[in-house]
Structures are given as C-alpha cells and as structure tokens.
Coordinates of C-alpha atoms in Angstrom, one line a residue:
M19 CA 103.8 112.6 136.5
E20 CA 103.5 114.7 133.3
T21 CA 102.1 113.6 130.0
I22 CA 104.7 113.4 127.2
S23 CA 104.8 116.5 125.1
G24 CA 107.2 119.0 123.5
K25 CA 107.9 120.4 127.0
L26 CA 109.5 117.2 128.0
F27 CA 111.2 116.3 124.6
E28 CA 112.5 119.0 122.3
K29 CA 111.4 118.1 118.7
P30 CA 113.9 118.7 115.9
A31 CA 112.9 121.2 113.2
R32 CA 112.1 119.3 110.0
K33 CA 110.0 120.0 107.0
I34 CA 106.9 117.8 106.5
K35 CA 107.7 115.8 103.4
I36 CA 105.6 112.7 104.1
M37 CA 101.9 112.3 104.3
Q38 CA 100.6 109.2 106.0
F39 CA 97.1 108.0 105.6
G40 CA 96.4 106.0 108.8
E41 CA 97.4 106.7 112.4
G42 CA 96.8 103.2 113.7
N43 CA 99.2 101.0 115.7
F44 CA 100.9 99.3 112.8
L45 CA 102.1 102.4 110.9
R46 CA 103.2 104.0 114.1
A47 CA 105.2 101.0 115.2
F48 CA 106.6 100.2 111.8
V49 CA 106.8 103.0 109.2
E50 CA 107.3 105.9 111.6
W51 CA 109.9 103.9 113.4
I52 CA 111.7 103.4 110.2
I53 CA 111.4 107.1 109.3
Q54 CA 112.7 107.9 112.8
D55 CA 115.8 105.8 112.1
L56 CA 116.3 107.4 108.8
N57 CA 116.2 110.8 110.5
D58 CA 118.4 109.9 113.4
K59 CA 121.1 108.5 111.1
G60 CA 121.0 111.5 108.7
A61 CA 119.6 109.6 105.6
V62 CA 116.6 112.0 105.4
S63 CA 115.3 115.1 107.2
S64 CA 111.5 114.5 107.0
D65 CA 108.6 114.9 109.3
V66 CA 105.2 113.2 108.8
V67 CA 101.6 114.6 108.7
L68 CA 99.2 112.0 109.9
V69 CA 95.8 111.9 108.1
Q70 CA 92.9 110.2 109.8
P71 CA 91.3 108.1 107.0
M72 CA 88.0 107.5 108.9
P73 CA 85.7 109.8 110.8
F74 CA 86.7 108.1 114.0
G75 CA 90.4 107.8 115.0
R76 CA 93.1 109.0 117.2
V77 CA 94.8 112.0 115.6
A78 CA 93.4 114.3 118.2
D79 CA 95.0 112.2 121.0
I80 CA 98.3 112.2 119.1
A81 CA 98.2 115.9 118.5
A82 CA 97.5 116.5 122.2
Q83 CA 101.0 115.0 122.9
D84 CA 102.6 117.2 120.2
G85 CA 102.9 114.2 118.0
L86 CA 105.2 112.4 120.4
Y87 CA 104.6 108.8 121.5
T88 CA 106.6 105.8 122.9
L89 CA 107.3 102.7 120.9
R90 CA 107.9 99.6 123.1
I91 CA 109.9 96.9 121.3
E92 CA 109.8 93.5 123.0
G93 CA 111.0 90.1 121.9
I94 CA 113.8 87.6 121.4
D95 CA 116.9 88.8 119.6
G96 CA 119.8 86.4 119.1
G97 CA 118.3 84.2 121.8
K98 CA 118.2 87.0 124.4
K99 CA 115.1 88.7 125.7
V100 CA 114.9 92.4 124.8
K101 CA 112.7 95.2 126.1
T102 CA 113.3 98.8 124.9
S103 CA 111.3 102.0 124.9
R104 CA 111.9 104.8 122.3
V105 CA 110.3 108.1 121.8
I106 CA 109.1 108.7 118.2
D107 CA 109.3 112.4 117.3
V108 CA 108.7 112.4 113.5
V109 CA 105.0 113.3 113.6
G110 CA 104.9 117.0 112.7
D111 CA 101.2 117.5 112.2
C112 CA 97.9 115.7 112.4
V113 CA 94.8 116.2 110.2
N114 CA 91.3 115.0 110.4
P115 CA 90.0 115.7 106.9
F116 CA 86.4 115.1 108.0
A117 CA 86.8 118.0 110.4
D118 CA 89.2 120.3 108.5
Y119 CA 89.0 119.3 104.8
E120 CA 90.7 122.5 103.6
K121 CA 93.7 121.9 105.8
F122 CA 94.1 118.5 104.3
L123 CA 93.9 119.8 100.8
K124 CA 96.4 122.6 101.5
Y125 CA 99.0 119.9 102.0
G126 CA 98.5 119.2 98.3
E127 CA 99.9 122.6 97.6
S128 CA 103.1 122.1 99.7
E129 CA 106.4 122.5 97.9
D130 CA 107.9 120.2 100.6
L131 CA 105.6 117.2 100.2
E132 CA 107.2 114.3 98.4
V133 CA 105.8 111.0 99.7
I134 CA 102.4 109.4 100.4
I135 CA 102.3 106.3 102.6
S136 CA 99.1 104.5 103.5
N137 CA 97.6 101.6 105.5
T138 CA 93.9 102.0 105.5
T139 CA 93.1 98.2 105.9
E140 CA 92.7 95.8 103.0
A141 CA 89.2 97.2 102.3
G142 CA 90.6 100.7 102.0
I143 CA 91.9 100.4 98.5
A144 CA 88.6 100.2 96.7
V145 CA 86.5 102.4 94.4
D146 CA 83.5 104.1 95.9
P147 CA 81.5 105.3 92.9
T148 CA 79.6 107.7 95.1
D149 CA 82.8 109.7 95.7
T150 CA 81.8 112.3 93.1
D151 CA 81.7 115.6 95.1
S152 CA 85.2 116.7 95.9
S153 CA 83.9 119.9 97.5
V154 CA 83.4 117.9 100.6
C155 CA 85.7 115.2 102.2
P156 CA 85.4 112.0 100.1
K157 CA 84.5 108.9 102.1
S158 CA 87.1 106.5 100.6
F159 CA 90.9 106.7 100.7
P160 CA 91.3 106.7 96.9
G161 CA 88.7 109.6 96.9
K162 CA 90.7 111.6 99.4
L163 CA 94.0 111.0 97.6
L164 CA 92.5 111.9 94.2
A165 CA 91.2 115.2 95.6
L166 CA 94.6 116.0 97.1
L167 CA 96.4 115.2 93.8
K168 CA 93.9 117.3 91.9
R169 CA 94.6 120.3 94.2
R170 CA 98.3 119.7 93.7
Y171 CA 97.9 119.5 89.9
D172 CA 95.9 122.8 89.9
K173 CA 98.4 124.6 92.2
F174 CA 101.4 123.7 90.1
N175 CA 99.8 124.0 86.7
G176 CA 100.4 120.3 85.9
D177 CA 104.2 120.5 86.5
P178 CA 105.4 116.9 86.1
S179 CA 108.1 117.4 88.6
K180 CA 105.5 117.9 91.4
G181 CA 104.2 114.3 91.3
L182 CA 104.5 112.3 94.5
A183 CA 106.0 109.0 95.5
I184 CA 103.0 106.8 96.5
I185 CA 103.7 103.8 98.8
P186 CA 100.7 101.8 100.0
C187 CA 101.1 99.2 102.8
E188 CA 97.7 97.6 102.7
L189 CA 97.8 93.8 102.8
I190 CA 96.5 93.1 99.3
D191 CA 98.3 91.7 96.3
N192 CA 100.0 94.3 94.1
N193 CA 98.8 97.1 96.4
G194 CA 100.5 99.9 94.3
D195 CA 99.0 98.7 91.0
E196 CA 95.6 98.3 92.7
L197 CA 95.7 101.9 94.1
Y198 CA 96.8 103.2 90.7
R199 CA 93.8 101.4 89.1
C200 CA 91.3 102.7 91.7
L201 CA 92.5 106.3 91.2
N202 CA 92.2 106.1 87.5
E203 CA 88.8 104.5 87.6
L204 CA 87.5 107.1 90.1
A205 CA 88.9 109.9 87.9
E206 CA 86.9 108.5 85.0
I207 CA 83.8 108.2 87.1
N208 CA 84.2 111.8 88.0
K209 CA 84.8 112.7 84.3
M210 CA 88.0 114.6 85.3
D211 CA 90.0 116.5 82.7
G212 CA 92.1 114.3 80.5
K213 CA 95.2 116.4 81.1
F214 CA 94.9 115.8 84.8
I215 CA 94.5 112.1 84.3
K216 CA 97.6 112.0 82.2
W217 CA 99.5 113.9 84.9
L218 CA 98.1 111.4 87.5
Q219 CA 99.5 108.5 85.4
T220 CA 102.8 109.9 84.4
A221 CA 104.0 112.4 87.0
N222 CA 103.3 110.3 90.1
H223 CA 105.3 107.2 91.1
F224 CA 103.6 104.1 92.5
T225 CA 105.2 101.0 94.1
S226 CA 103.8 97.8 95.6
T227 CA 105.0 96.7 99.0
L228 CA 105.0 93.9 101.6
V229 CA 105.1 94.7 105.3
D230 CA 105.6 92.4 108.2
R231 CA 105.8 93.1 111.9
I232 CA 103.5 91.9 114.8
V233 CA 102.1 94.9 116.5
P234 CA 99.9 94.1 119.6
G235 CA 99.2 97.8 120.1
Y236 CA 98.6 99.6 123.4
P237 CA 100.2 97.5 126.2
K238 CA 97.5 98.1 128.8
N239 CA 98.8 95.3 131.1
E240 CA 102.3 96.8 131.2
I241 CA 101.5 100.5 131.1
E242 CA 102.3 101.1 134.8
E243 CA 105.7 99.4 134.4
I244 CA 106.4 101.5 131.3
Q245 CA 105.4 104.7 133.0
K246 CA 107.7 104.0 135.9
E247 CA 110.6 103.3 133.5
T248 CA 110.0 106.4 131.3
G249 CA 108.9 108.8 134.0
Y250 CA 106.0 110.2 132.0
I251 CA 102.4 109.4 131.0
D252 CA 101.8 108.4 127.4
N253 CA 98.3 107.6 126.2
N254 CA 99.5 106.5 122.8
V255 CA 102.2 103.9 123.7
V256 CA 102.4 101.3 121.0
K257 CA 104.0 97.9 121.3
G258 CA 105.7 95.9 118.6
E259 CA 108.0 92.9 118.1
I260 CA 111.7 93.1 117.2
F261 CA 111.3 91.5 113.8
H262 CA 110.4 93.8 110.9
L263 CA 110.4 93.5 107.1
W264 CA 109.5 95.9 104.4
V265 CA 109.9 94.9 100.8
L266 CA 109.2 97.6 98.2
K267 CA 109.2 97.0 94.4
K268 CA 112.1 99.0 92.9
E269 CA 111.1 102.4 91.5
P270 CA 113.9 104.9 90.9
H271 CA 112.2 108.1 92.0
I272 CA 110.9 106.5 95.2
Q273 CA 114.3 105.1 96.1
K274 CA 115.7 108.6 95.6
V275 CA 113.2 110.6 97.8
F276 CA 112.6 107.8 100.3
P277 CA 115.8 105.7 100.8
A278 CA 114.2 103.5 103.4
D279 CA 116.9 100.9 103.0
A280 CA 119.7 103.4 103.8
T281 CA 120.3 102.6 107.5
G282 CA 120.6 98.8 107.6
L283 CA 117.1 97.9 108.8
N284 CA 115.4 95.0 107.2
V285 CA 114.1 97.0 104.2
I286 CA 114.5 95.7 100.7
F287 CA 113.9 97.3 97.3
A288 CA 113.4 94.3 95.1
D289 CA 112.8 93.7 91.4
D290 CA 109.9 91.4 92.3
I291 CA 108.2 91.3 95.7
K292 CA 106.2 88.1 94.9
P293 CA 108.8 85.6 96.3
Y294 CA 108.9 87.6 99.5
K295 CA 105.2 87.5 99.8
Q296 CA 105.2 83.8 99.1
R297 CA 107.8 83.4 101.8
K298 CA 105.7 85.3 104.4
V299 CA 102.4 83.7 103.5
K300 CA 103.8 80.2 103.2
I301 CA 106.1 80.2 106.1
L302 CA 104.7 82.6 108.7
N303 CA 101.0 82.5 107.9
G304 CA 101.1 79.0 106.6
S305 CA 102.8 77.5 109.6
H306 CA 100.3 79.3 111.9
T307 CA 97.5 77.7 110.0
A308 CA 99.1 74.3 110.0
L309 CA 99.9 74.5 113.7
V310 CA 96.5 75.6 115.0
P311 CA 94.4 72.4 114.7
V312 CA 97.2 70.1 115.7
A313 CA 98.2 72.1 118.8
Y314 CA 94.7 73.1 119.9
L315 CA 93.5 69.5 119.8
A316 CA 96.6 68.5 121.8
D317 CA 95.2 70.8 124.6
I318 CA 97.5 73.8 123.8
D319 CA 96.1 77.3 123.7
T320 CA 98.9 79.6 122.4
V321 CA 101.5 79.8 119.7
G322 CA 104.3 80.2 122.2
E323 CA 103.3 77.1 124.2
A324 CA 102.9 75.1 121.0
V325 CA 106.4 75.9 119.6
N326 CA 108.0 75.3 123.0
D327 CA 106.3 71.9 123.3
P328 CA 109.0 69.4 122.3
V329 CA 106.6 67.4 120.0
I330 CA 104.5 70.1 118.5
G331 CA 107.5 72.3 118.2
R332 CA 109.3 69.6 116.2
F333 CA 106.2 69.2 114.0
V334 CA 106.0 72.8 113.0
K335 CA 109.8 73.2 112.4
D336 CA 109.9 70.1 110.2
F337 CA 106.9 71.4 108.3
I338 CA 108.6 74.7 107.6
F339 CA 112.1 73.5 106.8
N340 CA 111.3 70.2 104.9
E341 CA 108.0 71.0 103.1
V342 CA 107.6 74.8 102.7
N343 CA 111.2 76.1 102.2
P344 CA 111.9 74.0 99.1
T345 CA 108.8 75.4 97.3
I346 CA 109.9 79.1 97.4
N347 CA 112.3 80.5 94.8
L348 CA 114.7 82.4 97.0
P349 CA 118.2 81.5 98.1
Q350 CA 118.1 78.8 100.7
D351 CA 120.3 80.7 103.1
Q352 CA 117.7 83.5 103.1
M353 CA 114.9 80.9 103.6
T354 CA 116.7 79.4 106.5
A355 CA 117.3 82.7 108.2
F356 CA 113.7 83.8 107.7
A357 CA 112.4 80.4 109.0
N358 CA 114.6 80.7 112.1
S359 CA 113.3 84.2 112.7
V360 CA 109.7 83.0 112.5
I361 CA 110.4 80.3 115.1
E362 CA 112.0 83.0 117.3
R363 CA 109.0 85.2 116.8
Y364 CA 106.7 82.4 117.9
Q365 CA 108.7 82.1 121.1
N366 CA 108.4 85.7 122.0
P367 CA 107.4 85.6 125.7
Y368 CA 105.9 89.1 125.6
I369 CA 103.2 88.3 123.0
R370 CA 100.4 85.9 123.9
H371 CA 99.0 84.8 120.6
E372 CA 95.9 82.7 121.1
L373 CA 95.5 79.7 118.7
M374 CA 91.8 80.3 118.5
S375 CA 92.3 83.9 117.2
I376 CA 94.3 82.3 114.3
A377 CA 91.6 79.7 113.8
L378 CA 89.2 82.4 112.5
N379 CA 88.2 81.6 108.9
S380 CA 90.4 78.6 108.9
T381 CA 88.8 77.0 105.8
T382 CA 89.8 80.0 103.7
K383 CA 93.1 80.2 105.4
F384 CA 93.9 76.6 104.4
K385 CA 93.1 77.5 100.7
T386 CA 95.2 80.6 100.6
R387 CA 98.1 79.7 102.9
L388 CA 98.6 75.9 102.7
L389 CA 97.0 74.7 99.4
P390 CA 99.7 76.5 97.3
T391 CA 102.4 74.7 99.3
L392 CA 100.7 71.4 98.8
T393 CA 100.4 71.8 95.0
D394 CA 103.9 73.2 94.6
Y395 CA 105.5 70.5 96.7
V396 CA 103.8 67.7 94.7
K397 CA 104.9 69.4 91.4
L398 CA 108.4 69.8 92.6
T399 CA 109.0 66.3 94.2
G400 CA 106.2 64.1 93.0
K401 CA 105.6 63.3 96.7
L402 CA 103.0 64.4 99.2
P403 CA 104.0 66.8 102.1
E404 CA 103.1 64.6 105.0
H405 CA 103.2 67.3 107.7
L406 CA 100.8 69.4 105.7
L407 CA 98.4 66.4 105.2
F408 CA 98.6 65.6 108.9
S409 CA 97.5 69.2 109.6
L410 CA 94.7 68.9 107.0
A411 CA 93.5 65.8 108.9
A412 CA 93.6 67.8 112.1
L413 CA 91.6 70.6 110.4
I414 CA 88.9 68.1 109.5
L415 CA 88.8 66.8 113.1
F416 CA 88.9 70.4 114.4
H417 CA 85.6 71.1 112.5
K418 CA 83.9 68.2 114.3
G419 CA 83.7 70.9 117.0
K420 CA 85.0 69.1 120.0
R421 CA 88.1 69.2 122.2
G422 CA 87.5 66.4 124.6
A423 CA 84.2 67.3 126.3
E424 CA 84.6 71.0 125.4
D425 CA 82.8 72.6 122.4
I426 CA 85.0 74.5 120.0
K427 CA 83.8 77.9 119.2
L428 CA 84.2 77.6 115.4
A429 CA 84.2 81.0 113.6
D430 CA 84.0 80.7 109.8
D431 CA 81.8 81.5 106.9
P432 CA 78.3 80.2 107.8
A433 CA 78.2 78.3 104.5
Y434 CA 81.5 76.5 105.3
L435 CA 80.4 75.7 108.9
A436 CA 77.2 74.2 107.5
K437 CA 79.2 72.1 105.1
W438 CA 81.5 70.8 107.9
R439 CA 78.5 69.9 110.0
E440 CA 77.0 68.0 107.1
V441 CA 80.2 66.1 106.4
W442 CA 80.5 64.9 110.0
A443 CA 76.7 64.2 110.3
E444 CA 77.0 61.8 107.3
F445 CA 80.1 60.1 108.6
D446 CA 79.5 56.3 109.0
G447 CA 83.0 55.3 110.1
D448 CA 84.6 55.3 106.6
Y449 CA 87.4 57.8 107.0
T450 CA 88.5 57.6 103.4
A451 CA 85.0 58.4 102.2
L452 CA 84.8 61.4 104.6
V453 CA 88.1 62.7 103.4
K454 CA 87.3 62.3 99.7
K455 CA 84.1 64.4 100.3
V456 CA 86.2 67.2 102.0
L457 CA 88.9 67.1 99.3
G458 CA 86.3 67.4 96.6
W459 CA 84.7 70.4 98.1
K460 CA 85.3 72.8 95.2
D461 CA 83.3 75.7 96.7
A462 CA 86.0 75.9 99.5
W463 CA 89.2 75.0 97.6
D464 CA 88.4 76.1 94.0
T465 CA 89.7 72.7 93.0
D466 CA 89.2 69.0 93.6
M467 CA 92.1 68.1 95.9
N468 CA 91.6 64.4 95.2
E469 CA 93.2 65.0 91.8
I470 CA 96.5 66.4 93.3
H471 CA 97.9 62.9 94.0
P472 CA 96.3 59.4 93.9
D473 CA 97.4 58.7 97.5
I474 CA 96.2 61.9 99.1
A475 CA 92.8 60.8 100.5
G476 CA 94.3 57.6 101.9
K477 CA 97.1 59.5 103.7
V478 CA 94.8 62.0 105.2
A479 CA 92.3 59.3 106.2
T480 CA 95.1 57.3 108.0
Y481 CA 96.1 60.4 110.0
L482 CA 92.4 61.3 110.8
S483 CA 91.7 57.8 112.0
A484 CA 94.7 57.8 114.3
M485 CA 93.7 61.2 115.8
E486 CA 90.2 60.0 116.5
K487 CA 91.1 56.7 117.9
R488 CA 94.3 57.5 119.8
G489 CA 93.9 61.2 120.6
M490 CA 95.9 64.1 119.0
R491 CA 98.7 64.0 121.5
A492 CA 99.5 60.3 120.8
A493 CA 98.9 60.7 117.1
V494 CA 101.3 63.6 116.7
D495 CA 103.9 62.0 118.9
C496 CA 103.8 58.9 116.7
F497 CA 103.9 61.0 113.6
T498 CA 107.0 62.9 114.7
G499 CA 108.8 59.7 115.5
G500 CA 108.0 59.1 119.1
C501 CA 106.6 55.6 118.6
S502 CA 106.7 52.8 116.0
G503 CA 103.1 53.1 115.0
V504 CA 101.7 53.1 111.5
C505 CA 100.9 56.8 111.4
K506 CA 103.7 57.8 109.0
K507 CA 103.7 54.6 106.9

C-alpha cells in the first residue's frame, strides 16, 4: 500500500495566498477544510503555506506527503451516524522558520500573499520582550509575524495596498485586538521606524474570531479501518466532528479577500462576536462543567454515557434550555438550534470524552463558565437557577475526593485543592455553614456568592445534604422529578 502523495492525487495548481501559523490537528481539520470547500466550490483559488510556530512540529511529515492528508469526519447529523473521509489538497508549501528563516521571510515579499491565519495556542499571542534580534528567527508568534511584516514593508516601500488580512483563531477574548496590541508593543520595544509602525497599524486588517469544532486528532484506533477504506497510507490523518462554527468580526477587506461564508458552511461574519462566544462558553463549556460532578458521582465516566442516561440527560437538557438560553442575547430560534446541536455532539458515538478530562481545573471553570450564568439568571428573573445550584453542590461534594470507596484524582490549582481539603476537614455536619464558606471564597470566585441571592446558601446546602445522605443517583433522580422528596422544594 502506497503513502498518499502527489503521485496518487493530482493537486490543482493554485497560488499560495494564505499563510497559516500552526500545523496542528485543529487548523487542519477546521480552517483548511473550510479553505478546501471554498476552492472546490469556486469561491477562491488559494493554497496555504504552513508555518511551524515552534521548533518541534510536523511540517516535515506533511511535506513528505506533498501536503496531502485525509480528514475523517464522524458524528451524528440529523439523527444519523456519519463517517466520511476526504483528501485535503490545499497545502501548497510547508516552512519551518527555525530551520529556514529566509524562506519564511521570502513569503513576506510575495505579491500573491493576502491572508494570515493563526492558532498558536492561547499562550501564543503574547509579547516576548527578548524578541529583539530579527536577524534570527524570533521565538514568539508575534515576533515572527512582525519580522514578516517588516520584510513586506521594505519590499514594497510601504505600499498601503500590500497590507494583509490577519485572522487569529487562538482561544482568547478579542484575539485580533490582542494580536494587534502585541505587535505594536513589540515594535516599540524594538524601536522600529515610526513609518513602519504606522503602516502596520493602517495598512493591515485585523479581526477577532471564535472557533468551535471538536478535533480528537490522529485516529490511531481506527487507522487500519481507514487505510482499508482509502487504499493508501496516511501518517497525518486527522479526525474531527461534524459540527463546526467560525464567527469572524466583520471587516470589509477581510470579507473581500477571504469570503469564508460564501459556500454555506457554518461561518458567520458578525458585527459583534461576543454573544456567540457567550453562547459557546455558557452552553457547550458550561453544560460540560455542570454535568461533570453530577454524572461522575452517579458512577458515569463519559459525556456520551451521561447524556444518554435518562435522568442525567434530562438534567443537562433542562439546565441548558431553562437556565442558560434565557441569559444570552441572541434570537431564541438560534439558541434552540445551537443547544440541540450541542446535545447531538455529546451523543457522538465516535468520540469518547472522559468526564475526568473535563474536570481538570474545575474550580476556575465554574467561575468562567457557570458563574456568569448564575449572576445573569438572577438579574434577569430574580430567581435562582436550581440546576446550576445542584451542580455547584455536586462540585463541592466532588472535591471531598471520593466516589464511593474510590479516591478521585483531583487535578486543580494546588492552592484551590488545599482550600477544598480545609473546607471538608472543618466540616462538622452543618451543611449551610460549609456552603457559606465555599460561596464566600473570593480568591476563587472574585466575588462573595453569598451576596447573589439570600436563599443561595440554603438551596445549595439542601442539595449537598441530599447527595451525601442518599447518594448522587437518588438525589438527581429526585431533583429531576423521579420522586416526591424535598430536594427541589
């Protein structure tokens, strides 16, 4: 069986108009798939040069296959199981700037180059004040991009029409604004020419984005099946789910040179991406965080098992539709469609998503993913979101560190873990006192949650007591209406 290459698949001749910082699984299963669709449907004619942002990476492996690789899409679509394989052929070149810095910089001189896309991890968009020698490859992503832009500025004598469309995909708030800030700060640190800095600021076009697709990566457990289906060896297969969402803040030049929404995929150019981010964080990430301690303490190990469980599944659905959706300022038909897609994603039989992997840093995740829903819901209705409080009680019990006789391998900030141990060590049977201590933990929550509503501590204490005395399975069954107990009163 041959390895996939240009001998097996003839690659179309296209100009390289897009530079992509990052060759990892997510960009290859998301952005390059979208670029492939744009090319296939005639919306653009653009190839991509992959830039390896770190000294270690896989551009050499991708180049060895002439830039070709297989994208495996698996999931539930309209209630039906789907498995498809598709060859992605838009990678026209690969560059490791640490090994060939000049080749990287030469792309800055290209008449064809129009777009920069990046995903260099959340830590990638940051200023490294030691990136002051552009004669060698800068360590940071902003340093490399700044060096490329300076080469471009010099090549075209500051021509304002040679600015680039810059589209970061890193998972931080206002990623385009933050990258713009980092580039300007680094230019100042390097005492770069004022005319160049003005060109950087005015000729180039930045936007902020939100990306969403689960990408498990290389499907090592399925690779033999995939090879039999495709008839070739591919060392760079990447697996992704069906669902996808890319929201970009509107910017006229970027929409012109990179019409990513032109082929009917779930790509949106929006006036404001904040509501979409709220939707993702509150519904997708928030329901994950709400689900974990409840389901895990009910002896369930994966997201799929939890959502398919009649009791736990009802719990998470009611949480999303009744408590989260009303707090987000988007049309409710959109909210309903997104929420339904999230449930369908959770039921994907091809992705095993361990609850304990989501439990990592669960203290901080409660603050960022669930606390905004709690405060927004109380402001909107004057009432408490009971499913969220039930989950908070489960989170407190989770940090007691036991599932039956089994020790839970808690993974969190050491200071937070020490505080959880202290809270439970001081517990004397008074659940309300324990809950008030937790709610008042400003170091974790940046606020005293006791002040959100006068009944909050009592509610959480009632749920926590039921969980301890009756077990999680009985408590959640009662909470969702399976008995006539006092849990929800």
